[in-house]
Amino acid sequence: MLIKQIPIRNSLRNYMYLLACENTLEAIAIDPLDHEVCLKTAEKLGWKIKIVANTHHHHDHIGGNAPVIAATQAELVAHAEAIQAIPGINRGLSAGESLECGELVLKVMDTPGHTMSHICLYFAGNSDEKPALFCGDTLFNAGVGRCDFGGEPKTLYKTFADQIFPLADDVRIYPGHDYIENNLEFTLDREPSNKSALSLREQFKNGLDAESFVSDIGLEREINVFFRLGEQKVRSGIAAMINIDIDDLDDRQTFIELRGLRDNW
Ligand SMILES: [Zn+2]
């Protein structure tokens, strides 16, 4: 699979993606908000956009659909239950289905929580390439999506517990926004001596480019506080905050309280 990660550099720091089959150069555009840059990039690479895929219905993800489709006649796909919310969907996708483009195959994951109709697209990898997850606003580098624009924290926790936490460490992460530097600060607020987060923050200060940085699930387990629900420091901080005994706190409630805390942080 050929991957082009494109930072949009708007105030929300969206990423859009072009994924192409290396044999046919047919491509999927994921959440192509900046249609001009998307089309120009595809043209420069010689990729033919056949499919536009939206991870969810928020405007900063679907806002470029119409002009990209007008220019390419691409098929528009999104979560089957987002059909009301996203104009012009040609095909609704459900969990476990394959999304194919040329010889490229992605598996559809149904990942509610940020919104209630949100998909992630999973590339299983092969002998030359590690797996990859295009995760929209479900999972960010060092963070998770917020739930106060049509989502639900307890549903997001279930998505993580059932589908994200079990992923292999070598799955590369391609999120819908570049929020890593702020998110690292939140992890360090909860866990000030987290060595991996401290070291990565230092690397960004020394010029590591956040826009082209790609993490994986193994690194997220170290730097993303939402993956570290059982850590003593994380859990005791939450227990003290909501004034309950640490033994009465479980992963689910820790996750939900962290999400609430991050909303106003
Ligand atoms: Zn969103």
PDB file of N, CA, C and O in Angstrom, residues 173-199:
ATOM      1  N   ILE A 173      -0.209   4.119  13.307  1.00  0.00           N
ATOM      2  CA  ILE A 173      -1.393   4.925  13.606  1.00  0.00           C
ATOM      3  C   ILE A 173      -1.438   6.164  12.716  1.00  0.00           C
ATOM      4  O   ILE A 173      -0.510   6.971  12.721  1.00  0.00           O
ATOM      5  N   TYR A 174      -2.554   6.304  11.994  1.00  0.00           N
ATOM      6  CA  TYR A 174      -2.757   7.477  11.132  1.00  0.00           C
ATOM      7  C   TYR A 174      -4.067   8.172  11.528  1.00  0.00           C
ATOM      8  O   TYR A 174      -5.141   7.832  11.016  1.00  0.00           O
ATOM      9  N   PRO A 175      -3.994   9.141  12.425  1.00  0.00           N
ATOM     10  CA  PRO A 175      -5.211   9.770  12.972  1.00  0.00           C
ATOM     11  C   PRO A 175      -5.739  10.915  12.119  1.00  0.00           C
ATOM     12  O   PRO A 175      -5.096  11.334  11.149  1.00  0.00           O
ATOM     13  N   GLY A 176      -6.905  11.438  12.519  1.00  0.00           N
ATOM     14  CA  GLY A 176      -7.557  12.512  11.781  1.00  0.00           C
ATOM     15  C   GLY A 176      -7.051  13.908  12.106  1.00  0.00           C
ATOM     16  O   GLY A 176      -7.435  14.874  11.431  1.00  0.00           O
ATOM     17  N   HIS A 177      -6.248  14.037  13.140  1.00  0.00           N
ATOM     18  CA  HIS A 177      -5.697  15.347  13.506  1.00  0.00           C
ATOM     19  C   HIS A 177      -4.294  15.176  14.058  1.00  0.00           C
ATOM     20  O   HIS A 177      -3.954  14.131  14.603  1.00  0.00           O
ATOM     21  N   ASP A 178      -3.523  16.251  13.964  1.00  0.00           N
ATOM     22  CA  ASP A 178      -2.207  16.294  14.607  1.00  0.00           C
ATOM     23  C   ASP A 178      -2.342  17.023  15.942  1.00  0.00           C
ATOM     24  O   ASP A 178      -2.317  18.252  15.987  1.00  0.00           O
ATOM     25  N   TYR A 179      -2.538  16.254  17.006  1.00  0.00           N
ATOM     26  CA  TYR A 179      -2.668  16.848  18.341  1.00  0.00           C
ATOM     27  C   TYR A 179      -1.576  16.350  19.284  1.00  0.00           C
ATOM     28  O   TYR A 179      -1.681  16.494  20.492  1.00  0.00           O
ATOM     29  N   ILE A 180      -0.527  15.758  18.721  1.00  0.00           N
ATOM     30  CA  ILE A 180       0.368  14.989  19.595  1.00  0.00           C
ATOM     31  C   ILE A 180       1.036  15.826  20.679  1.00  0.00           C
ATOM     32  O   ILE A 180       1.158  15.382  21.824  1.00  0.00           O
ATOM     33  N   GLU A 181       1.445  17.064  20.345  1.00  0.00           N
ATOM     34  CA  GLU A 181       2.211  17.801  21.350  1.00  0.00           C
ATOM     35  C   GLU A 181       1.345  18.179  22.556  1.00  0.00           C
ATOM     36  O   GLU A 181       1.760  18.008  23.697  1.00  0.00           O
ATOM     37  N   ASN A 182       0.106  18.646  22.304  1.00  0.00           N
ATOM     38  CA  ASN A 182      -0.820  18.923  23.418  1.00  0.00           C
ATOM     39  C   ASN A 182      -1.145  17.664  24.198  1.00  0.00           C
ATOM     40  O   ASN A 182      -1.225  17.668  25.419  1.00  0.00           O
ATOM     41  N   ASN A 183      -1.378  16.582  23.469  1.00  0.00           N
ATOM     42  CA  ASN A 183      -1.757  15.337  24.142  1.00  0.00           C
ATOM     43  C   ASN A 183      -0.640  14.809  25.036  1.00  0.00           C
ATOM     44  O   ASN A 183      -0.908  14.266  26.110  1.00  0.00           O
ATOM     45  N   LEU A 184       0.592  14.983  24.595  1.00  0.00           N
ATOM     46  CA  LEU A 184       1.711  14.554  25.447  1.00  0.00           C
ATOM     47  C   LEU A 184       1.708  15.326  26.761  1.00  0.00           C
ATOM     48  O   LEU A 184       1.996  14.780  27.824  1.00  0.00           O
ATOM     49  N   GLU A 185       1.355  16.611  26.670  1.00  0.00           N
ATOM     50  CA  GLU A 185       1.301  17.420  27.900  1.00  0.00           C
ATOM     51  C   GLU A 185       0.229  16.883  28.839  1.00  0.00           C
ATOM     52  O   GLU A 185       0.398  16.888  30.059  1.00  0.00           O
ATOM     53  N   PHE A 186      -0.867  16.410  28.281  1.00  0.00           N
ATOM     54  CA  PHE A 186      -1.920  15.851  29.138  1.00  0.00           C
ATOM     55  C   PHE A 186      -1.449  14.548  29.791  1.00  0.00           C
ATOM     56  O   PHE A 186      -1.654  14.334  30.986  1.00  0.00           O
ATOM     57  N   THR A 187      -0.798  13.694  29.012  1.00  0.00           N
ATOM     58  CA  THR A 187      -0.235  12.471  29.611  1.00  0.00           C
ATOM     59  C   THR A 187       0.715  12.840  30.752  1.00  0.00           C
ATOM     60  O   THR A 187       0.661  12.261  31.842  1.00  0.00           O
ATOM     61  N   LEU A 188       1.563  13.849  30.512  1.00  0.00           N
ATOM     62  CA  LEU A 188       2.548  14.221  31.537  1.00  0.00           C
ATOM     63  C   LEU A 188       1.901  14.928  32.736  1.00  0.00           C
ATOM     64  O   LEU A 188       2.416  14.858  33.850  1.00  0.00           O
ATOM     65  N   ASP A 189       0.769  15.562  32.516  1.00  0.00           N
ATOM     66  CA  ASP A 189       0.016  16.144  33.627  1.00  0.00           C
ATOM     67  C   ASP A 189      -0.468  15.035  34.569  1.00  0.00           C
ATOM     68  O   ASP A 189      -0.473  15.186  35.784  1.00  0.00           O
ATOM     69  N   ARG A 190      -0.858  13.917  34.001  1.00  0.00           N
ATOM     70  CA  ARG A 190      -1.375  12.781  34.784  1.00  0.00           C
ATOM     71  C   ARG A 190      -0.255  11.896  35.329  1.00  0.00           C
ATOM     72  O   ARG A 190      -0.424  11.208  36.327  1.00  0.00           O
ATOM     73  N   GLU A 191       0.864  11.888  34.590  1.00  0.00           N
ATOM     74  CA  GLU A 191       1.942  10.945  34.901  1.00  0.00           C
ATOM     75  C   GLU A 191       3.283  11.647  34.634  1.00  0.00           C
ATOM     76  O   GLU A 191       3.953  11.382  33.644  1.00  0.00           O
ATOM     77  N   PRO A 192       3.662  12.579  35.517  1.00  0.00           N
ATOM     78  CA  PRO A 192       4.803  13.460  35.233  1.00  0.00           C
ATOM     79  C   PRO A 192       6.128  12.738  35.001  1.00  0.00           C
ATOM     80  O   PRO A 192       7.031  13.293  34.374  1.00  0.00           O
ATOM     81  N   SER A 193       6.259  11.504  35.476  1.00  0.00           N
ATOM     82  CA  SER A 193       7.554  10.842  35.288  1.00  0.00           C
ATOM     83  C   SER A 193       7.521   9.809  34.163  1.00  0.00           C
ATOM     84  O   SER A 193       8.406   8.953  34.087  1.00  0.00           O
ATOM     85  N   ASN A 194       6.521   9.907  33.289  1.00  0.00           N
ATOM     86  CA  ASN A 194       6.437   8.977  32.155  1.00  0.00           C
ATOM     87  C   ASN A 194       7.629   9.207  31.212  1.00  0.00           C
ATOM     88  O   ASN A 194       7.712  10.206  30.500  1.00  0.00           O
ATOM     89  N   LYS A 195       8.563   8.256  31.241  1.00  0.00           N
ATOM     90  CA  LYS A 195       9.847   8.456  30.534  1.00  0.00           C
ATOM     91  C   LYS A 195       9.678   8.565  29.015  1.00  0.00           C
ATOM     92  O   LYS A 195      10.312   9.405  28.384  1.00  0.00           O
ATOM     93  N   SER A 196       8.821   7.737  28.446  1.00  0.00           N
ATOM     94  CA  SER A 196       8.640   7.777  26.984  1.00  0.00           C
ATOM     95  C   SER A 196       8.020   9.102  26.550  1.00  0.00           C
ATOM     96  O   SER A 196       8.425   9.685  25.541  1.00  0.00           O
ATOM     97  N   ALA A 197       7.048   9.577  27.337  1.00  0.00           N
ATOM     98  CA  ALA A 197       6.401  10.854  26.984  1.00  0.00           C
ATOM     99  C   ALA A 197       7.391  12.008  27.148  1.00  0.00           C
ATOM    100  O   ALA A 197       7.446  12.921  26.315  1.00  0.00           O
ATOM    101  N   LEU A 198       8.193  11.965  28.220  1.00  0.00           N
ATOM    102  CA  LEU A 198       9.193  13.021  28.432  1.00  0.00           C
ATOM    103  C   LEU A 198      10.200  13.042  27.285  1.00  0.00           C
ATOM    104  O   LEU A 198      10.551  14.109  26.764  1.00  0.00           O
ATOM    105  N   SER A 199      10.637  11.845  26.877  1.00  0.00           N
ATOM    106  CA  SER A 199      11.643  11.774  25.829  1.00  0.00           C
ATOM    107  C   SER A 199      11.080  12.236  24.481  1.00  0.00           C
ATOM    108  O   SER A 199      11.739  12.972  23.735  1.00  0.00           O
TER     109      SER A 199
END
